[in-house]
Coordinates of C-alpha atoms and ligand atoms in Angstrom, one line a residue:
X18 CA -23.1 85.9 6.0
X19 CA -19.9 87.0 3.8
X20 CA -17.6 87.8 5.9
X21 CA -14.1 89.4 5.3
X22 CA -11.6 89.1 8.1
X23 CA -8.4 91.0 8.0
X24 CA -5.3 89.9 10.0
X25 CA -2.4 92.3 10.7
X26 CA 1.0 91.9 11.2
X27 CA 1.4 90.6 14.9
X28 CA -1.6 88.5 14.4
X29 CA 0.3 86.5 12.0
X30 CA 3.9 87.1 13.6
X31 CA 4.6 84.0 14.4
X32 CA 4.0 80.0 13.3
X33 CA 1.9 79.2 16.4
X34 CA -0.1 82.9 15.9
X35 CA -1.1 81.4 12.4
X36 CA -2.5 78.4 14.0
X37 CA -4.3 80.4 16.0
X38 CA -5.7 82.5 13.3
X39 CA -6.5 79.5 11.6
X40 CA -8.3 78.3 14.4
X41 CA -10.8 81.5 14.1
X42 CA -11.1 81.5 10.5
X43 CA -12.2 78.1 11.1
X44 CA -14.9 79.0 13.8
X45 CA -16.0 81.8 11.8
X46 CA -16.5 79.3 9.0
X47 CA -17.7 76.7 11.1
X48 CA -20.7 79.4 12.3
X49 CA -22.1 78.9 8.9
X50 CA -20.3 82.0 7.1
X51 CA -18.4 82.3 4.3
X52 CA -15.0 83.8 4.6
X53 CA -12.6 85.4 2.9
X54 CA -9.5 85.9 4.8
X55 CA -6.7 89.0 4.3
X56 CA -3.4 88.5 5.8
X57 CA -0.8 91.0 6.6
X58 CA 2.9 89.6 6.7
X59 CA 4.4 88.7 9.5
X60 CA 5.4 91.8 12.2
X61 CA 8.6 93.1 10.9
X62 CA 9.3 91.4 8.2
X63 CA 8.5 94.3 5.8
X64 CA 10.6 96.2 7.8
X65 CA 13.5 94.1 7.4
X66 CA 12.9 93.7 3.9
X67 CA 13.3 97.7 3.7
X68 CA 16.2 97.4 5.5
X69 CA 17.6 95.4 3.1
X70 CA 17.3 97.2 0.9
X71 CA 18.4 100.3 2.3
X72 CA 21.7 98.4 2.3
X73 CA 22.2 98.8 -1.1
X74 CA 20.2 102.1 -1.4
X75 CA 19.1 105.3 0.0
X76 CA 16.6 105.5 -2.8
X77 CA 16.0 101.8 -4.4
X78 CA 13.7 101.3 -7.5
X79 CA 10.5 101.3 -6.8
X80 CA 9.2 99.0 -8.9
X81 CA 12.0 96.6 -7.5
X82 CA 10.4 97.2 -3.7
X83 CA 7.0 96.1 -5.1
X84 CA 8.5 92.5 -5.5
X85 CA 10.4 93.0 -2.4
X86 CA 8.1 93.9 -0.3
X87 CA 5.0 92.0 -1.7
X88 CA 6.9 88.7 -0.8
X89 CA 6.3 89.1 3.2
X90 CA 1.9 89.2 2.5
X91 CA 2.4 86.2 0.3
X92 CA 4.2 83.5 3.1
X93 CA 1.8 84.7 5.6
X94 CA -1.3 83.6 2.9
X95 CA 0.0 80.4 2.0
X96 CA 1.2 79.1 5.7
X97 CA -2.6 80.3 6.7
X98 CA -4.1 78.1 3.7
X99 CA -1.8 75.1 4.4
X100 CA -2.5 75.4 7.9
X101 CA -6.5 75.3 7.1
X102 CA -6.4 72.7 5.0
X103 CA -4.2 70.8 7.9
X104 CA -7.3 71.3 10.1
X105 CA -9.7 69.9 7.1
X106 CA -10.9 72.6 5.3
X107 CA -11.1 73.7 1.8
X108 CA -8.6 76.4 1.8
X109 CA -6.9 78.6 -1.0
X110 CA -4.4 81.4 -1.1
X111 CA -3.9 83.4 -3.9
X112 CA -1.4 86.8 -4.2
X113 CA -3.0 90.1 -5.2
X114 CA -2.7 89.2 -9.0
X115 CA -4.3 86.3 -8.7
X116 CA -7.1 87.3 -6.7
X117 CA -7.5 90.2 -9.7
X118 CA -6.7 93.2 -7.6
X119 CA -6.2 96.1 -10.1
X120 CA -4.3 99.1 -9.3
X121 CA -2.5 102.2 -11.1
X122 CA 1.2 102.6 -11.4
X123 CA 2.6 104.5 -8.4
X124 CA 5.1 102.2 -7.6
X125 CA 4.9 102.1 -3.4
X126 CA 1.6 103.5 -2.7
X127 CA -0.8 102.7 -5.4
X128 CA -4.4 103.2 -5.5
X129 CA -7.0 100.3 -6.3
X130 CA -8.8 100.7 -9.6
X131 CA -11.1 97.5 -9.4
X132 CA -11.4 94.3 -8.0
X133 CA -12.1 91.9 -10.6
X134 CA -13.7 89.3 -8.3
X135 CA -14.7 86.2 -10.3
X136 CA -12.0 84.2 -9.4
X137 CA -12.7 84.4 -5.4
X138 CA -16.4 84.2 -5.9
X139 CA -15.9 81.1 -7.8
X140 CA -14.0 79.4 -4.7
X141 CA -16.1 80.6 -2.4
X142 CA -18.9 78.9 -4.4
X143 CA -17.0 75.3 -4.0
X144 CA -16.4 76.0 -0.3
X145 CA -12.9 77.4 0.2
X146 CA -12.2 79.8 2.9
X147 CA -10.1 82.2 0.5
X148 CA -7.0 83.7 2.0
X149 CA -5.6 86.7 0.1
X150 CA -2.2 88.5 0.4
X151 CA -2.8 91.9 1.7
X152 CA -1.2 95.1 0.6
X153 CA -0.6 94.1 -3.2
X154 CA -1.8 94.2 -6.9
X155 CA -1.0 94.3 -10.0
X156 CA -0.6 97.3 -12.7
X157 CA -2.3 97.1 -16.2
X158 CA 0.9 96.6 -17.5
X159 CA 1.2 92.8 -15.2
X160 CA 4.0 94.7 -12.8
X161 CA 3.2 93.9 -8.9
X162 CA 2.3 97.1 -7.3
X163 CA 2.3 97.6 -3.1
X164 CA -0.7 99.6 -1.6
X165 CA 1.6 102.0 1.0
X166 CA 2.4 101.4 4.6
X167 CA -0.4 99.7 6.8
X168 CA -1.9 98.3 3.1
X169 CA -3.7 95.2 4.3
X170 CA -6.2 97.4 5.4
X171 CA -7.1 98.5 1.8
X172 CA -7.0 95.4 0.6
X173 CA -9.3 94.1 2.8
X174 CA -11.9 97.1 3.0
X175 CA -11.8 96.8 -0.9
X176 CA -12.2 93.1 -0.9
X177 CA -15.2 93.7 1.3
X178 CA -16.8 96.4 -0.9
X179 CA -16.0 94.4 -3.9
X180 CA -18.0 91.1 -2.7
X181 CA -20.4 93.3 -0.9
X182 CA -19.4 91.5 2.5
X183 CA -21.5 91.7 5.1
X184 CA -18.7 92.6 7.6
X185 CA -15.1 93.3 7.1
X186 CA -13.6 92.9 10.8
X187 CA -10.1 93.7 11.1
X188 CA -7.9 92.2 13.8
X189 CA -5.5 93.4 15.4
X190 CA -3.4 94.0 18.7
X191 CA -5.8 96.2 20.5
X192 CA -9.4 95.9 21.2
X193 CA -10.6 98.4 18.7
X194 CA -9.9 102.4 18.2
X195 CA -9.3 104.0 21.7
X196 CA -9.3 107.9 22.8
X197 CA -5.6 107.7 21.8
X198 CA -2.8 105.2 21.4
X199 CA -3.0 102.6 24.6
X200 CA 0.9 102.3 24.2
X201 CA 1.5 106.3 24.9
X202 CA -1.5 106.6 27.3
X203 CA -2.5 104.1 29.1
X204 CA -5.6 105.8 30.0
X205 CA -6.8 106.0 27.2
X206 CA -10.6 104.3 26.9
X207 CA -11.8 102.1 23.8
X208 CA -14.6 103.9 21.4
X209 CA -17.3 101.8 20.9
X210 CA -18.2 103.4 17.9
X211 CA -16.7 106.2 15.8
X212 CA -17.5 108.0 12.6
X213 CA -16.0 107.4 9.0
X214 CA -15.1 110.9 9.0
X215 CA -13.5 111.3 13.0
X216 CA -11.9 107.8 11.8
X217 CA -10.1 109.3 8.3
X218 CA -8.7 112.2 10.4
X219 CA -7.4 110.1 13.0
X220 CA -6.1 107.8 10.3
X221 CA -4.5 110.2 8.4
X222 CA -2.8 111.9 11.2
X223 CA -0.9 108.7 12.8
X224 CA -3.3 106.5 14.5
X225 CA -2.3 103.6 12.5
X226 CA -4.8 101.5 14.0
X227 CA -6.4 101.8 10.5
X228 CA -4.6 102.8 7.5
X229 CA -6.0 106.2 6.2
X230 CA -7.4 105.1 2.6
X231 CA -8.6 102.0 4.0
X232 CA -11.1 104.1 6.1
X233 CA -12.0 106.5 3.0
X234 CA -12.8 103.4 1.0
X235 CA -14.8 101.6 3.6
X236 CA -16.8 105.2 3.9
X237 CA -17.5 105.6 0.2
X238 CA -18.4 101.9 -0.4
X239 CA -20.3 101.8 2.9
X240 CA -18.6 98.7 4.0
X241 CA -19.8 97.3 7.8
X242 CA -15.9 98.0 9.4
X243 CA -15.0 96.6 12.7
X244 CA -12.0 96.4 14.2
X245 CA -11.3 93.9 17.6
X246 CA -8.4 91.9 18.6
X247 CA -7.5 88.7 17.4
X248 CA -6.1 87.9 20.9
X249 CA -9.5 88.1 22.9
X250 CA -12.9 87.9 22.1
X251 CA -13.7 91.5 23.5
X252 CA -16.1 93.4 21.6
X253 CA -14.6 95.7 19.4
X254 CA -15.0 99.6 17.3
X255 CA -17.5 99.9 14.9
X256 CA -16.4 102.2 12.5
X257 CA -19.7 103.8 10.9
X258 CA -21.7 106.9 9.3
X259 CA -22.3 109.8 11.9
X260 CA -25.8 109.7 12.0
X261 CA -25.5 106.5 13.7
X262 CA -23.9 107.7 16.9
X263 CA -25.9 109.2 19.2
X264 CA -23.2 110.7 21.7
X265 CA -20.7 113.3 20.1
X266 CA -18.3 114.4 22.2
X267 CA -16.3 117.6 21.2
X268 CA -13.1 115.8 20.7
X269 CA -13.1 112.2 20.3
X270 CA -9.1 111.2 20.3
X271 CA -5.6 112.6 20.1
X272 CA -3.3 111.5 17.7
X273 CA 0.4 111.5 17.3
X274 CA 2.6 111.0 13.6
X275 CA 6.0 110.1 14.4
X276 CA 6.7 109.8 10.6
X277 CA 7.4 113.8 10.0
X278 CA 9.8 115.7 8.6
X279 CA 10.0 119.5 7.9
X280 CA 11.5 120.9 5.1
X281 CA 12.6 125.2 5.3
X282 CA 13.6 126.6 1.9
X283 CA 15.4 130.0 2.8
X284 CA 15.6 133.3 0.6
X285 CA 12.8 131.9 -2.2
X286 CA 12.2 134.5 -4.5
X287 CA 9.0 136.1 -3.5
X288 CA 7.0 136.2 -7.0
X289 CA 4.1 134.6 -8.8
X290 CA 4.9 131.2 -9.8
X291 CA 7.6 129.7 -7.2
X292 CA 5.3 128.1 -5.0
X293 CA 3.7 126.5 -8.3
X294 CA 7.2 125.2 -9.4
X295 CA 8.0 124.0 -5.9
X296 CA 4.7 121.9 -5.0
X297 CA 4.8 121.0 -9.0
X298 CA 8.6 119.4 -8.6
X299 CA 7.0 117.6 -5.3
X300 CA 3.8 116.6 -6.9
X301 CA 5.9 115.2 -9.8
X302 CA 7.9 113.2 -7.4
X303 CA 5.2 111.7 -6.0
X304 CA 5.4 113.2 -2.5
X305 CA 3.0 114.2 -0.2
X306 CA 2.9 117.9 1.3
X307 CA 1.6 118.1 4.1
X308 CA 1.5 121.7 6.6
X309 CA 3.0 124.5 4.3
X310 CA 3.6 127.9 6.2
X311 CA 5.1 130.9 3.7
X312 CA 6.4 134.3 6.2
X313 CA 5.7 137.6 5.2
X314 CA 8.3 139.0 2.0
X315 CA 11.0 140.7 2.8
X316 CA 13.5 142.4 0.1
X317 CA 11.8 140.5 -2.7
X318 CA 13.0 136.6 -0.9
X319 CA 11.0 134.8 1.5
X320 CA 10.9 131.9 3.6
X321 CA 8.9 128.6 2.8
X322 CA 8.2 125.5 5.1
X323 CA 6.6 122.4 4.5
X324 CA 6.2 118.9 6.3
X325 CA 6.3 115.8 4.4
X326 CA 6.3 112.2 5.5
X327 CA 10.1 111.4 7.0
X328 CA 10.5 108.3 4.8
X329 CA 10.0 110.4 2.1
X330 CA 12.6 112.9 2.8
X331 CA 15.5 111.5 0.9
X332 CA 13.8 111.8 -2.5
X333 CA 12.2 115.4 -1.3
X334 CA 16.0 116.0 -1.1
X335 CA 16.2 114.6 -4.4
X336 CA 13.7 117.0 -5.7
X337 CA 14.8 119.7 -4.1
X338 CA 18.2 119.6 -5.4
X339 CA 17.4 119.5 -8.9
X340 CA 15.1 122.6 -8.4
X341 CA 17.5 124.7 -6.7
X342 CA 14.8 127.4 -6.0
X343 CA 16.2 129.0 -2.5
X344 CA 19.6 130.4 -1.5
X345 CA 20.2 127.0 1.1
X346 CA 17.7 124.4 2.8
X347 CA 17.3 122.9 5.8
X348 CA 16.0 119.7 6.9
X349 CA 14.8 118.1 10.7
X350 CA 13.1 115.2 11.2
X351 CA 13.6 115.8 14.8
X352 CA 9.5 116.2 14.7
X353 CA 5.8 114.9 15.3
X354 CA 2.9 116.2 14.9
X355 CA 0.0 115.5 16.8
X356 CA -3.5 116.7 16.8
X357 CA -6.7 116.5 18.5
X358 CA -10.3 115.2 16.2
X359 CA -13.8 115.7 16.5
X360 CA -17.4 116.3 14.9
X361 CA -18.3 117.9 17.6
X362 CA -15.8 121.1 17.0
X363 CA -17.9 122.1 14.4
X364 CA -20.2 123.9 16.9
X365 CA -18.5 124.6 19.9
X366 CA -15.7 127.4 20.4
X367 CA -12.6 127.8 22.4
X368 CA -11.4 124.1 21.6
X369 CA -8.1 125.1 19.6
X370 CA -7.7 128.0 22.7
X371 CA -7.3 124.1 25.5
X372 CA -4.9 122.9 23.1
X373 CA -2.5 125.5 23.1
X374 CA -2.7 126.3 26.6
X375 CA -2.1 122.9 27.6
X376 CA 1.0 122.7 25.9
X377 CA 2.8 126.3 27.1
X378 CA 1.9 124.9 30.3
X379 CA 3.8 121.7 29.5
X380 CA 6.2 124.2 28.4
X381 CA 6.2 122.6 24.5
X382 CA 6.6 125.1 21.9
X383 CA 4.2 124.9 18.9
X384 CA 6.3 125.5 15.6
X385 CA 3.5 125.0 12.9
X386 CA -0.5 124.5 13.2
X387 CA -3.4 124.0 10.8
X388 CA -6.9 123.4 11.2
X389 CA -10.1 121.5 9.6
X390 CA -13.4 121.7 10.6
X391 CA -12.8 118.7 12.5
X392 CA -9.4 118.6 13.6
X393 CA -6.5 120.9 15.3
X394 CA -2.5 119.6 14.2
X395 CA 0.4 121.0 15.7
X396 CA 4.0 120.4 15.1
X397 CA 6.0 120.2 17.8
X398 CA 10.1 118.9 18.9
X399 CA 9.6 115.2 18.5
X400 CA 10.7 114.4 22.5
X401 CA 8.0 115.9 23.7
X402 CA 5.0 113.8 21.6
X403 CA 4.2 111.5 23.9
X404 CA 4.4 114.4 26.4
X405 CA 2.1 116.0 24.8
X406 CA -0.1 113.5 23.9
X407 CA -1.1 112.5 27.3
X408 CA -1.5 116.2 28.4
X409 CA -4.1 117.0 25.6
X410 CA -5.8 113.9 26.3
X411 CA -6.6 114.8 29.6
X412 CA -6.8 118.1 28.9
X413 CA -10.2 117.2 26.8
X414 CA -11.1 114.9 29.3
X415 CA -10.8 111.4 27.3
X416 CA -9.1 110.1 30.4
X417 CA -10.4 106.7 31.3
Ligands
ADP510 P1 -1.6 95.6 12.5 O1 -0.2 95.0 12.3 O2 -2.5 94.6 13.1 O3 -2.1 96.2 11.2 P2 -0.9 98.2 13.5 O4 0.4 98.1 14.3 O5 -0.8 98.7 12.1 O6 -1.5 96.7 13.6 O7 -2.0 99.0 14.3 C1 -2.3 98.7 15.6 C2 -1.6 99.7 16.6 O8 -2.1 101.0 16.4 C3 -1.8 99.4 18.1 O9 -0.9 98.5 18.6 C4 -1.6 100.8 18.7 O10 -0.4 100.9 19.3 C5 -1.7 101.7 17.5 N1 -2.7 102.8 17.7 C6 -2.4 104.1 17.4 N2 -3.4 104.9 17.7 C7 -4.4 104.1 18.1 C8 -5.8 104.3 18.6 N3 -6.3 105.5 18.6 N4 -6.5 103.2 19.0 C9 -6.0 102.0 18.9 N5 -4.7 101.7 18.5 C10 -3.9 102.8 18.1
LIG511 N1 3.1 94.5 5.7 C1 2.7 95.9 5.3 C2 3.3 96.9 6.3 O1 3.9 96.5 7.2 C3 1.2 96.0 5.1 C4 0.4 95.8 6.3 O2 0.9 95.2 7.3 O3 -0.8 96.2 6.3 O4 3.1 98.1 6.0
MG512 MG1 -1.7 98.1 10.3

C-alpha cells in the first residue's frame, strides 16, 4: 500500500516526539508500505513566529509571513528525515517547493492548484520514506505561499489525492473526531465514522480536529481519510461518503469557533448598491464574511452586522476605514459561535426549536443565527461557549 501519514503539531512538539514519530513511520514502512510522511511544525512555534511578528506589526506583509511562517514545517521535515536515516532508512525531506506543491497567490491562505508529483514518486521508487513540510507552496511566480491555519492537513489530503494513496491517516492528539471537543466536554464519545459532508461543517465551524479545505479536498478526490492518535494505537474516525454509514443520528457533534469577531456598521444608507460596495471592499481584502444580519430601514439608514474571523479583524478595520460607508462602527471580539451538525436534520423537525431552548434555559442570549440544511450556528457572549457547548451536547443526547 501507499500510504500518506500526516503528523500535527504536538506530534512533533518535541525532539523525543520526533523519534517517536520516526519510530512509526518506520513500522509503517517496515509492514511493507510505502510512505510518504507530512509533518506539521512543532506545537507553537507558528504561534510564536506570529508573535514576532506582531512585534513589529499589527498588519505585516504577507508575503513576508509566507517565509516566516513556512520555516517552523521545514525543521520539523528535516529533523524527521535525519532521524530516519539515524535508524537506517532511506529518508528525504523536501519543502513544499521542492516536493512541487503549486498554489495561487493569496499570500496566507492559498489554495492548491496542482501537485506536480514526479519528484516524490521518483524517491519513493528508490525506497525513501519521503517527508514533506506541511502547510506550504510555491506561487507561479517561485514566491513561498502558506496554506492558512491548521494547513498540514491540505497538504497532506492533497498529497494523498495527488499519488492516489491508499490511505491518508492523520495523527494527532485525540483518537479521532468525537461528538464535540474532548477538552470542553469530557463526555463527549469518539465517531467511528462520519461523513465528508457532517465533517466539512464541523470543520468549518471550529472543530479543528481537521482543517476545513483539507476535508472538502479529501471529499472531492475521494481520498481514504482517517484520523487516530499518534500517542496510542486506538482505532481511529474514518472520515467517508454518506452512503457508507448506516446509523445517522439527527445531530452528530457540536462545535464551538473561538476565532469570531462581529463587525456592526451603524446608520448605512439604505439603498441599492451599499451592501455590494461593502462585501466588495471585504472581498477585495481578502476577508472572509461569515453571518451577515441587515435590520429593517428606518429614515433612509440602516443597521448592518457581519462576523468575520477575529485574526482578521485588524485589516477588516483597515477596509472599513477606507470605505467610510456608515455614520460610526463598532467592533467585539468578545464572541463564539457554536453550532450543532447533522445529515439527519434534513428530515426531522423541531431540532433548531432544542437548541434554543436549551440555551434560554442556561440563560445565554442568542445575538445572531443562520442555518443549512445540515447545521444550526448561533452567536453567542464568548464566556458562555463552553457553557453552552456542553448543554447542547447533552441536550441532543451525544453524552457518552
Ligand atoms: P494537530 O496539531 O495535530 O493538527 P489540532 O490541535 O489542530 O492538532 O487538532 C486537534 C485538536 O482538535 C484536539 O486536541 C481537540 O482539542 C480539538 N477538537 C476540536 N473539536 C474536536 C472534535 N470534534 N473531535 C476531536 N477533536 C476536536
Ligand atoms: N503549523 C501550522 C499551524 O499551526 C500548520 C499546521 O499545523 O497544520 O497552523
Ligand atoms: Mg491541526
Amino acid at each position: 500500500m501507499l500510504i500518506v501519514q500526516k503528523y500535527g503539531g504536538t506530534s512533533v512538539g518535541s525532539l523525543e516526539r520526533i523519534e517517536a514519530v520516526a519510530k512509526r513511520v518506520a513500522k509503517t514502512k517496515d509492514e511493507g508500505n510505502d510512505v510518504v510522511v507530512v509533518v506539521s511544525a512543532m506545537s507553537g512555534e507558528t504561534n510564536k513566529l506570529i508573535e514576532y511578528a506582531n512585534y513589529f506589526s499589527k498588519t505585516p506583509n504577507q508575503r513576508e509571513m509566507d517565509l516566516l511562517l513556512s520555516s517552523g514545517e521545514r525543521v520539523t521535515s528535516a529533523l524527521l528525515a535525519i532521524a530516519l536515516s539515524e535508524m537506517g532508512y532511506k529518508a528525504v525531506a523536501m519543502t513544499g517547493r521542492q516536493a512541487g506543491i503549486k498554489t495561487d497567490t493569496s499570500h496566507t491562505k492559498a489554495r492548491i492548484e496542482n501537485i506536480d508529483t514526479q519528484k516524490i514518486e521518483r524517491k519513493i521508487k528508490d525506497g525513501n520514506i519521503v517527508v514533506i513540510a506541511g502547510f506550504q507552496g510555491i506561487t507561479k511566480d517561485g514566491e513561498v505561499s502558506t496554506l492558512g491555519r491548521g494547513g498540514s492537513d491540505l497538504s497532506a489530503v492533497a498529497i494523498a489525492g495527488a499519488l492516489r494513496a491508499d490511505l491518508c491517516e492523520i495523527y494527532t492528539d485525540v483518537d479521532g473526531v468525537y461528538t464535540t471537543d474532548p477538552r470542553i466536554e469530557p463526555k463527549a464519545r469518539k465517531l467511528e465514522k462520519i461523513s465528508y459532508d457532517e465533517m466539512l461543517e464541523l470543520a468549518s465551524l471550529g472543530a479543528k480536529v481537521l482543517q476545513t479545505r483539507s476535508v472538502e479536498m479529501a471529499k472531492k478526490l475521494n481520498v481514504n481519510l482517517v484520523t487516530r492518535s499518534s500517542f496510542n494505537n486506538n482505532e481511529g474516525t474514518l472520515i467517508t461518503k454518506e452512503e457508507n454509514i448506516m446509523e445517522k443520528p439527527v445531530v452528530s457533534g457540536v462545535a464551538l469557533d473561538r476565532n469570531q469577531a462581529r463587525v456592526t456598521l451603524r446608520e448605512v444608507k439604505d439603498k441599492p448598491g451599499i451592501a455590494a460596495e461593502i462585501f466588495r471592499k471585504l472581498s477585495d481584502s481578502n476577508i472572509n464574511v461569515d453571518m451577515i444580519i441587515q435590520n429593517v430601514g428606518h429614515d433612509g439608514v440602516t443597521n448592518l452586522g457581519f462576523t468575520v474571523p477575529e485574526n482578521e479583524l485588524e485589516t477588516t478595520k483597515v477596509a472599513m476605514e477606507e470605505l467610510d460607508a456608515s455614520k460610526s462602527v463598532e467592533y467585539d471580539s468578545e464572541i463564539v459561535k457554536v453550532s450543532i451538525v447533522g445529515v439527519g436534520m434534513k428530515s426531522h423537525s423541531g431540532v433548531a426549536c432544542i437548541a434554543f431552548e436549551t440555551l434560554s434555559k442556561e440563560g445565554i442570549n442568542i445575538e445572531m443565527i443562520s442555518t443549512s440544511e445540515i447545521k444550526i450556528s448561533m452567536v453567542i457572549a464568548a464566556k458562555y461557549g463552553e457553557l453552552a457547548v456542553r448543554a447542547l451536547h447533552s441536550a441532543y443526547n451525544l453524552d457518552g
